Short mmCIF file of C-alpha atoms in Angstrom, two decimals:
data_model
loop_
_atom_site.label_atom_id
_atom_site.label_comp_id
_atom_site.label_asym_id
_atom_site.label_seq_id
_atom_site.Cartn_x
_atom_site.Cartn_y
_atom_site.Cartn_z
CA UNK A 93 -17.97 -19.22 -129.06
CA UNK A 94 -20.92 -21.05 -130.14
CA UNK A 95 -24.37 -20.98 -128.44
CA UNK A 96 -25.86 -24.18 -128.03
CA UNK A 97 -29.21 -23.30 -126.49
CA UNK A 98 -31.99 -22.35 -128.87
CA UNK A 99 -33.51 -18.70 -128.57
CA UNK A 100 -37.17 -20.92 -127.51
CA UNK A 101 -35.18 -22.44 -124.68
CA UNK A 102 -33.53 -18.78 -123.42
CA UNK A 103 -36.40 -19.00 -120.79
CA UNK A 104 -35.19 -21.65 -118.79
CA UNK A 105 -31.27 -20.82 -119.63
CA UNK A 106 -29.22 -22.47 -116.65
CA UNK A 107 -26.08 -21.47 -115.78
CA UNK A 108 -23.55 -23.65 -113.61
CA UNK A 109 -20.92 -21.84 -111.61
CA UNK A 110 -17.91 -23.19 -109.68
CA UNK A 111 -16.39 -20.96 -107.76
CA UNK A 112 -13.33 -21.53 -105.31
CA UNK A 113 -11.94 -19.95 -102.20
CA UNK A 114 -8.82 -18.74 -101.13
CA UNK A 115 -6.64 -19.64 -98.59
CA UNK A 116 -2.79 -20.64 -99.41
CA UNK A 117 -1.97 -24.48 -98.61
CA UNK A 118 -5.54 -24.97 -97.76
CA UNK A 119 -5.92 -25.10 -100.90
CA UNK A 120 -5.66 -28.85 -100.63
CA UNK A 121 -9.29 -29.20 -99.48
CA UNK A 122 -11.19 -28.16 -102.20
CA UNK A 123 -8.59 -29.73 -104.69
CA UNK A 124 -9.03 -33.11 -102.89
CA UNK A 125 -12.75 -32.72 -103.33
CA UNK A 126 -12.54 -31.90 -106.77
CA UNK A 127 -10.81 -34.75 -107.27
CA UNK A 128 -13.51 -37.06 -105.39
CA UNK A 129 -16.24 -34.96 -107.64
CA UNK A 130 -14.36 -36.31 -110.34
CA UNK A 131 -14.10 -39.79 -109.16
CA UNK A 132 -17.46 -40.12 -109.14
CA UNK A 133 -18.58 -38.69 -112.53
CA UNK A 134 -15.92 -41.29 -113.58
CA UNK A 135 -18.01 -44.30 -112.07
CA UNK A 136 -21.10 -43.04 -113.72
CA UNK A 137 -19.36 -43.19 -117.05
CA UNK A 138 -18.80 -39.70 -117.67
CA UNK A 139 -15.31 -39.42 -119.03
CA UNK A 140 -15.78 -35.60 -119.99
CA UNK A 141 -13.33 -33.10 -118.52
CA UNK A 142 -14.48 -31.78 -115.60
CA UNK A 143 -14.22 -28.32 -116.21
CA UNK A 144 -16.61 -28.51 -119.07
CA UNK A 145 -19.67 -29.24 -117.04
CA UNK A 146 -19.56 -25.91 -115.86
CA UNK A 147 -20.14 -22.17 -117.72
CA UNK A 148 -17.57 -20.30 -115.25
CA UNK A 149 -15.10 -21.12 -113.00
CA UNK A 150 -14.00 -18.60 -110.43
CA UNK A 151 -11.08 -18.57 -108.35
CA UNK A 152 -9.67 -16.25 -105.78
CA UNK A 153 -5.85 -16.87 -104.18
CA UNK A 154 -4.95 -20.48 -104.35
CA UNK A 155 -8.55 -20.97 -105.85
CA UNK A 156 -7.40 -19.27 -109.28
CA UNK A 157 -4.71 -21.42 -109.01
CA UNK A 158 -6.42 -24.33 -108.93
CA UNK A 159 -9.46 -22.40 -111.45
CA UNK A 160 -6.81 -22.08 -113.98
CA UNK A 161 -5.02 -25.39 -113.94
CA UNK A 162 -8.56 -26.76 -114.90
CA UNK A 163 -9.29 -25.75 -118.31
CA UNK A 164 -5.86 -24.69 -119.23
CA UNK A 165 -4.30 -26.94 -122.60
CA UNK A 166 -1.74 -28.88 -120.60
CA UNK A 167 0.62 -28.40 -123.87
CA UNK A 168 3.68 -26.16 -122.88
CA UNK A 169 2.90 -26.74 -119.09
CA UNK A 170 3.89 -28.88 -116.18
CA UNK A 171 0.82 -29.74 -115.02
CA UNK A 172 -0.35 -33.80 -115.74
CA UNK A 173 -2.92 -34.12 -118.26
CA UNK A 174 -5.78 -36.08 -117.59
CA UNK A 175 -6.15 -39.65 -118.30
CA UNK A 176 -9.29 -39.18 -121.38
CA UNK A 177 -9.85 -39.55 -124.40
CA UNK A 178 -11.28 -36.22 -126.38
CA UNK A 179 -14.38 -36.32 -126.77
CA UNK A 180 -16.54 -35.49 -129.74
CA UNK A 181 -19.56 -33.12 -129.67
CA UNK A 182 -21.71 -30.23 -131.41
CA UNK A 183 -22.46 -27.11 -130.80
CA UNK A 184 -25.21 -25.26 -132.81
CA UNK A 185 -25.14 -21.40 -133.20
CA UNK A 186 -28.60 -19.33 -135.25
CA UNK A 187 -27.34 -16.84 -137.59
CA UNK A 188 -29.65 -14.77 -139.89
CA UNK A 189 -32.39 -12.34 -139.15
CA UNK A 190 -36.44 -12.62 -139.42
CA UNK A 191 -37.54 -15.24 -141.75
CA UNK A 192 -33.77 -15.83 -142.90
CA UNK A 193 -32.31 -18.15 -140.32
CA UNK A 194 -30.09 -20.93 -139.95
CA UNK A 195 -28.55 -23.05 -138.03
CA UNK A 196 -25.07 -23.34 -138.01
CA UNK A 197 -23.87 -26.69 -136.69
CA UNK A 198 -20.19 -26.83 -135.22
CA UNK A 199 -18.46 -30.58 -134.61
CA UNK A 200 -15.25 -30.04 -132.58
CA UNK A 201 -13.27 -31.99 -129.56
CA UNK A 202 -13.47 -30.94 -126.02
CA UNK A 203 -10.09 -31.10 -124.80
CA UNK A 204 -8.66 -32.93 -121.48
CA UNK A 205 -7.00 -31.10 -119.57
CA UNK A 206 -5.34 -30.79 -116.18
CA UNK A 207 -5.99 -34.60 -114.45
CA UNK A 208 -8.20 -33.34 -110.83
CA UNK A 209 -6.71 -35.76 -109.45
CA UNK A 210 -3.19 -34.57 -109.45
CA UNK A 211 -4.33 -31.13 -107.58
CA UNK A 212 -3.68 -32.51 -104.11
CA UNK A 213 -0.47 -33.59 -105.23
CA UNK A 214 0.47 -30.52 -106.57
CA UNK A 215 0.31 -28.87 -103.32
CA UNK A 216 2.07 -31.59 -101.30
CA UNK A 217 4.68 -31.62 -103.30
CA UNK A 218 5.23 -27.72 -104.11
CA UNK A 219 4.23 -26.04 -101.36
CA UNK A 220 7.47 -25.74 -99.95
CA UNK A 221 8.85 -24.19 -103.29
CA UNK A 222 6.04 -21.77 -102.78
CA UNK A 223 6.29 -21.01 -99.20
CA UNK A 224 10.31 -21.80 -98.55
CA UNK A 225 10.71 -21.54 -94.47
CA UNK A 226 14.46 -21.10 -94.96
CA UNK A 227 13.76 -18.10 -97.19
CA UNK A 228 15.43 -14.44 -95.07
CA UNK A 229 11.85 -13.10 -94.85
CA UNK A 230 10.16 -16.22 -93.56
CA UNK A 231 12.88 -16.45 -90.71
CA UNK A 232 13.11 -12.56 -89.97
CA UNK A 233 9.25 -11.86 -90.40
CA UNK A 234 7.42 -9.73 -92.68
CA UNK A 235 8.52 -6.55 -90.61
CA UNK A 236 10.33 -4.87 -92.80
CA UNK A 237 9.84 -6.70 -96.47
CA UNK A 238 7.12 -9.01 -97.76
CA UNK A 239 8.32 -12.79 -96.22
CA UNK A 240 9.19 -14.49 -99.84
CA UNK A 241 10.22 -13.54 -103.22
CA UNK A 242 7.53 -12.40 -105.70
CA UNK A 243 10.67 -13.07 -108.82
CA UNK A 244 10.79 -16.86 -106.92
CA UNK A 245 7.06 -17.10 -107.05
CA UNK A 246 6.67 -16.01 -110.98
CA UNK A 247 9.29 -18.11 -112.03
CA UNK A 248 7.45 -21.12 -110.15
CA UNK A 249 4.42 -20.08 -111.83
CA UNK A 250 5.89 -19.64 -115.39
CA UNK A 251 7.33 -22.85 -115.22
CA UNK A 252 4.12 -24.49 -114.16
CA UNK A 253 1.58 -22.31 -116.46
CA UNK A 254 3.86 -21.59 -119.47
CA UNK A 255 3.20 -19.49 -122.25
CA UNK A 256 -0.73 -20.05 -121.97
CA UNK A 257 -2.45 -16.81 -122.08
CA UNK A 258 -5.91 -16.07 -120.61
CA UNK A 259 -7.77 -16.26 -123.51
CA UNK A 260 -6.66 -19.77 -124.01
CA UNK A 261 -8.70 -21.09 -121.46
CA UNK A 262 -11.51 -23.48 -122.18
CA UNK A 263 -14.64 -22.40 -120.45
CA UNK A 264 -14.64 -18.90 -119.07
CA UNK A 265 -12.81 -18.14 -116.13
CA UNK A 266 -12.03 -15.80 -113.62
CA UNK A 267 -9.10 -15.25 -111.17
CA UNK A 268 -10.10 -12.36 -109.19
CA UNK A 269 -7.60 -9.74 -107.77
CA UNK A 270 -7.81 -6.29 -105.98
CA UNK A 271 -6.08 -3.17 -107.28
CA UNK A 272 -4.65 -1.99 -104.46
CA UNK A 273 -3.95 1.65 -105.99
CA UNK A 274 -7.45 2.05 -107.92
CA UNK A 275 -9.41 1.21 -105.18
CA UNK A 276 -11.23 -1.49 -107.01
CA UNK A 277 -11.62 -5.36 -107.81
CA UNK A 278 -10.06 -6.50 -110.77
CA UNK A 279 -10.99 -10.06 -111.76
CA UNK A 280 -8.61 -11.53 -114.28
CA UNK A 281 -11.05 -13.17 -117.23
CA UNK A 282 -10.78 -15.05 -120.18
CA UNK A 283 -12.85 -13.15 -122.06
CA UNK A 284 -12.19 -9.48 -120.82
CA UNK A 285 -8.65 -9.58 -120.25
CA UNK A 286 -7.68 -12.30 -122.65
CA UNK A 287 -3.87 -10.83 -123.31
CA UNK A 288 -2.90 -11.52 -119.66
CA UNK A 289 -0.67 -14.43 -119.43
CA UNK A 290 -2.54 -17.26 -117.11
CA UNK A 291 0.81 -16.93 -114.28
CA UNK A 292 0.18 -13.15 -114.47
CA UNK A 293 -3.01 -14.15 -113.61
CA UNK A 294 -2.65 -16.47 -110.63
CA UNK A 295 0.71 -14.55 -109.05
CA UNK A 296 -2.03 -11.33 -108.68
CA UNK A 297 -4.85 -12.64 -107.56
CA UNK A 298 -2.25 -15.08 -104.75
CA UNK A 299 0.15 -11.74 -103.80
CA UNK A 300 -1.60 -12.41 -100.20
CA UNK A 301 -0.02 -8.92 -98.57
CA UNK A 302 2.77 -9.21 -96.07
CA UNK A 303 3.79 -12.60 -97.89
CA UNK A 304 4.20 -11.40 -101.19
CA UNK A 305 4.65 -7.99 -103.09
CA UNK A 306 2.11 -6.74 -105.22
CA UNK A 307 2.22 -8.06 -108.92
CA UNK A 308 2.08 -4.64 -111.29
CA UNK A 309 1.43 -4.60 -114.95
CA UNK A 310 0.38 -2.09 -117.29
CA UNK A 311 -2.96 -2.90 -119.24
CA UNK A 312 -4.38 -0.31 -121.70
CA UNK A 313 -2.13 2.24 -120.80
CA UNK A 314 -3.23 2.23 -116.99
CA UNK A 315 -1.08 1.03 -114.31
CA UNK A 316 -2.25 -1.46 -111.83
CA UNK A 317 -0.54 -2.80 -108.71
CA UNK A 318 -2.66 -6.32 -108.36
CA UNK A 319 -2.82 -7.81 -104.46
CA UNK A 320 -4.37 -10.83 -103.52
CA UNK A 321 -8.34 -10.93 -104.30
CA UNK A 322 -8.87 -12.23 -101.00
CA UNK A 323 -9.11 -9.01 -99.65
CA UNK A 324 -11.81 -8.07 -101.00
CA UNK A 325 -13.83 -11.35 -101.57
CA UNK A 326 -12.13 -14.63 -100.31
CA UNK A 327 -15.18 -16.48 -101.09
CA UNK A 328 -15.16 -15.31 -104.91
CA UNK A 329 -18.90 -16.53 -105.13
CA UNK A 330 -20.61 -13.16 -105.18
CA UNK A 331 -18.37 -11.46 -107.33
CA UNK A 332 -18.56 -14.72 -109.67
CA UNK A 333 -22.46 -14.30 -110.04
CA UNK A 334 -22.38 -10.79 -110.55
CA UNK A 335 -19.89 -11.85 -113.82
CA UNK A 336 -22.67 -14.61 -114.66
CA UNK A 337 -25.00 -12.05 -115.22
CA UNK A 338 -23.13 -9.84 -117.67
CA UNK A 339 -21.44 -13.46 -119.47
CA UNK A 340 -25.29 -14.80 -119.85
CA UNK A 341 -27.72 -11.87 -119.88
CA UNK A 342 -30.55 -14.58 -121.01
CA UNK A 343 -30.34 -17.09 -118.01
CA UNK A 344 -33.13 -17.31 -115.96
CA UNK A 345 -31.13 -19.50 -113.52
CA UNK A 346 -27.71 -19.70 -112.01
CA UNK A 347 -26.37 -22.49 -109.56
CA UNK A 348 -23.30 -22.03 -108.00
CA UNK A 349 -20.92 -24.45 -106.46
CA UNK A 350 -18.65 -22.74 -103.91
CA UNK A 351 -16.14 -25.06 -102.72
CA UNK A 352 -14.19 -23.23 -99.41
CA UNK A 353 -10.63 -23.60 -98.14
CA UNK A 354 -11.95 -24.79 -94.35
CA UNK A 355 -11.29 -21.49 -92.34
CA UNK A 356 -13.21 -22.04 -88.93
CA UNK A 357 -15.76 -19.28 -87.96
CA UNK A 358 -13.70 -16.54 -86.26
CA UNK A 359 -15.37 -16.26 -82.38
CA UNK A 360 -13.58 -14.42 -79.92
CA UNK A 361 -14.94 -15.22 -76.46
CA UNK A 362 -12.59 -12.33 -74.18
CA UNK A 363 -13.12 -8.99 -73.76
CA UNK A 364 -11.16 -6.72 -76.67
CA UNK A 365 -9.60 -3.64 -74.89
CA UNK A 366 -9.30 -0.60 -76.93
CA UNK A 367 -6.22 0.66 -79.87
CA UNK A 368 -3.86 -1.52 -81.07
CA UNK A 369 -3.09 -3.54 -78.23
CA UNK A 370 -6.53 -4.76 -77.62
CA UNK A 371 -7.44 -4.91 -81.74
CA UNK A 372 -4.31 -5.91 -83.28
CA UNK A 373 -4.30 -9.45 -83.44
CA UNK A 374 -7.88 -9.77 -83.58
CA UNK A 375 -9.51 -7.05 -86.11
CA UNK A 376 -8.03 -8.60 -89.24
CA UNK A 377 -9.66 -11.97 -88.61
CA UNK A 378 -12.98 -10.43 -87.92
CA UNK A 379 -13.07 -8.86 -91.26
CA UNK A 380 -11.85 -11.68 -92.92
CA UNK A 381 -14.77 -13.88 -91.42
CA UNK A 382 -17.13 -11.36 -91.59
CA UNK A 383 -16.21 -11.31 -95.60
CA UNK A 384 -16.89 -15.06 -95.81
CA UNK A 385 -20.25 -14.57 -94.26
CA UNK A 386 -21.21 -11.75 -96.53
CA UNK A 387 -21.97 -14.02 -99.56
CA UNK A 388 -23.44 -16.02 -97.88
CA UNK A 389 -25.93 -14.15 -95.86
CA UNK A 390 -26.61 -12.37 -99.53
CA UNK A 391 -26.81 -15.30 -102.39
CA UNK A 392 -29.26 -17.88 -101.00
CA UNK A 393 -31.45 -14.79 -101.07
CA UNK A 394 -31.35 -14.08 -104.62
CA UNK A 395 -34.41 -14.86 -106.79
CA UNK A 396 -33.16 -17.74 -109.44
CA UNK A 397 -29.96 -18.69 -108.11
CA UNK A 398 -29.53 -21.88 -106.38
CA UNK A 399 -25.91 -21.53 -103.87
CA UNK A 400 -24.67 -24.62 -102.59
CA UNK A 401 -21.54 -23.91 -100.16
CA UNK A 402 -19.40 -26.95 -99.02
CA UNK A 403 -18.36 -25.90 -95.82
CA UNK A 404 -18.18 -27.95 -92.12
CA UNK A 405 -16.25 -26.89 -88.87
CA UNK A 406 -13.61 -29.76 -89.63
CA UNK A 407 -10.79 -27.32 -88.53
CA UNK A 408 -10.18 -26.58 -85.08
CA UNK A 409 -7.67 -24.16 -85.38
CA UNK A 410 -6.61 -21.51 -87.91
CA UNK A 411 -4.23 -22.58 -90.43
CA UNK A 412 -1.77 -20.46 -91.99
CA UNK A 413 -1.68 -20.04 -95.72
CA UNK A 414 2.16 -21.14 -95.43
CA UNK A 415 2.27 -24.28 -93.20
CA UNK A 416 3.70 -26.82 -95.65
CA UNK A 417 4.65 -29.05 -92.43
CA UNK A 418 3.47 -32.90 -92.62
CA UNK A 419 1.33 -32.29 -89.80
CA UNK A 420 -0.31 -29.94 -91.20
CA UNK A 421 -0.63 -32.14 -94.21
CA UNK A 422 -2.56 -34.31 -92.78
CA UNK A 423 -4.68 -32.12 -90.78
CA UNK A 424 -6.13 -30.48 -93.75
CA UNK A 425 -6.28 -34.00 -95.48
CA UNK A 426 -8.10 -35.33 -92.53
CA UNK A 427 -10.22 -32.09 -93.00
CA UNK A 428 -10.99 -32.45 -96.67
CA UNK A 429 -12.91 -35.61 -96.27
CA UNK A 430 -14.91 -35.02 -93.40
CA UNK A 431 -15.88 -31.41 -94.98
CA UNK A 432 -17.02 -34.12 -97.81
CA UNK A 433 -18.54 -36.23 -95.65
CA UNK A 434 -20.37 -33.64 -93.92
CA UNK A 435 -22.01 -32.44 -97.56
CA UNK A 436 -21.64 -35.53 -99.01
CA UNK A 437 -25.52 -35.34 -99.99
CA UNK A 438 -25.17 -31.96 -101.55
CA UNK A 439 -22.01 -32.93 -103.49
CA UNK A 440 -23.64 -36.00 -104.44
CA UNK A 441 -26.99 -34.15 -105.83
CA UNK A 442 -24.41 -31.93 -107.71
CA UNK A 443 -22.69 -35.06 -109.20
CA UNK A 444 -25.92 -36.26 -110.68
CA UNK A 445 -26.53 -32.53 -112.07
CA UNK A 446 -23.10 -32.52 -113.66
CA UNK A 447 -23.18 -36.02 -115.27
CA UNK A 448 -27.42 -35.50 -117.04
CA UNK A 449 -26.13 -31.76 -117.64
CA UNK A 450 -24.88 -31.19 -121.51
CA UNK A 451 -21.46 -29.78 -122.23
CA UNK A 452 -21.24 -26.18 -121.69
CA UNK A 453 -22.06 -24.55 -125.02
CA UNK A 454 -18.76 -22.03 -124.09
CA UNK A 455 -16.09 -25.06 -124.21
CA UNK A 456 -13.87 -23.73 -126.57
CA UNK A 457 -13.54 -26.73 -129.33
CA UNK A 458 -10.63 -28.26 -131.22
CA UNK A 459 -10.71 -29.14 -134.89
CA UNK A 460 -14.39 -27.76 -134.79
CA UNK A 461 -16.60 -28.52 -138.66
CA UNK A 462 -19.30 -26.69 -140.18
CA UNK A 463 -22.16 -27.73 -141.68
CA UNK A 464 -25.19 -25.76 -142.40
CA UNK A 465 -28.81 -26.80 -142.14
CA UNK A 466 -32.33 -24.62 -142.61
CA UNK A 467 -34.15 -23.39 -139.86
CA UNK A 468 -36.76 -25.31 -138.85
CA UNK A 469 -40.19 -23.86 -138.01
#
């Protein structure tokens, strides 16, 4: 891909980073948001896709979901594409060595893709086909088999992703999955891992354990059984920086956008007895919230990296990454605009960052021209 920053500006190289939580049907909080975010680069007459103000988008669970309906072409899927025009740019690239340089100047068309706005919908209207109640495991319980059907699942996602592969993606992205049976994180990328099909993608970094089965593939001759990346980092902003680094070696700053999925802070106010009777019920939601707080305890202290995390106690209860009910619905509705109103002066400062930012010089570009010029001193 081309490089659009010169090697005189490498100094100040900034890096924007949106990075999305997991969580199942909560999902619908940071797609509503999204949506808003769009909205309002809309009013101040920026018609560009949304996904190419930023240099890596990072999902984990129903955030790659939502990470790889944003850049993905919308031909040969379900999703809606947005209501834009394409929209013409350049990208310049410096080829040549010592005194022999030139510029190489690349005119292309950033292409729309999924409309933001239609995220919210998506869930509303699907997450029932994701998570169906009626299903035997859902009514029986995850004792004795994962509650619903990874083949159901994969066809769902197939029929919403298509044939797109990773590597088709427009800006970089990352869906981020565990390997359960190599002991490490796996993140899914565009660039890395460009063969995987985008619904391989999304059904291993969402097979949450106990609701679905692991999603196993074979990828240069090693076998991996892929589980839901929020086991290892729900909030994918961490992991997403550390990938920043290694994608832009020569940027001296990184600001990430981490958008979460509303899960109140996990307090306990009785007295935990000891084994399984007194831990059960209680130990996996201490490491799960002790997880969220990891990144950020550990980002906002990091030299040259600005972390903005949209977050407010609007839930007062847990909810479950299956409840598709109305009333749930509209609690996590209710709870995706107060979380915006509560940060509505952070979103707002990243709005006005976004829409005086350039397009990222990774957008991959349609119908992209060359022309050549000489180097100027």
């Amino acid at each position: 891909m081309a490089i659009l920053r010169r090697e005189k500006e490498k100094k100040t190289e900034r890096r924007l980073i949106l990075s999305i939580d997991g969580g199942g049907m909560r999902g619908i909080i940071p797609s509503w948001i999204l949506g808003r975010i769009n909205e309002e680069l809309r009013k101040k007459g920026d018609r560009r896709p949304l996904y190419s103000h930023f240099d890596l988008i990072a999902g984990t669970s129903t955030g790659a979901l939502i990470a790889a309906s944003m850049s993905i072409p919308t031909e040969g899927t379900s999703l809606p594409k947005e209501d834009t025009e394409e929209s013409e740019v350049y990208q310049e690239r410096i080829e040549g060595r010592f005194f022999k340089k030139t510029i190489r100047t690349f005119k292309g068309c950033i292409i729309p893709s999924a409309d933001p706005s239609s995220f919210t919908t998506f869930y509303i209207e699907n997450g029932a086909r994701i998570f169906p109640q009626k299903s035997v495991g859902a009514i029986i319980g995850p004792l004795f088999t994962d509650k619903y059907s990874g083949t159901e699942y994969e066809h769902f996602l197939q029929g919403l992703y298509g044939n797109a592969t990773m590597g088709e993606l427009m800006v970089p992205t990352a869906l981020l999955s565990y390997s359960s049976d190599n002991g490490i994180i796996f993140p899914i990328t565009s660039w890395d891992t460009p063969e995987f099909m985008v619904w391989e993608g999304a059904r291993a970094s969402s097979a949450a354990p106990l609701y679905f089965p692991p999603f196993s593939k074979t990828y240069k001759e090693r076998k991996y059984k892929l589980i839901d990346g929020g086991v290892a980092a729900n909030n994918p902003s961490l992991v997403a920086y550390a990938l920043g680094r290694k994608l832009y070696p020569a940027a001296s700053e990184f600001e990430i956008l981490s958008l979460s999925t509303g899960a109140p802070i996990y307090k306990t106010h009785e007295q935990l007895g000891g084994g399984l009777t007194g831990w059960g019920k209680e130990i996996s939601r201490i490491f799960q919230n002790a997880e969220l707080q990891v990144a950020d305890t550990v980002l906002p202290a990091i030299s040259g990296l600005k972390y903005t995390r949209i977050w407010s106690p609007a839930l007062d209860r847990k909810i479950k990454l299956d409840e598709t009910g109305k009333e749930s619905i509209r609690t996590l509705l209710s709870a995706a605009a107060r979380i915006y109103e509560d940060n509505k002066d952070a979103i707002s400062a990243w709005v006005e960052m976004l829409a005086s930012s350039p397009v990222s010089d990774m957008v991959r570009l349609r119908g992209r021209e060359e022309s050549h010029q000489p180097l100027l001193p």
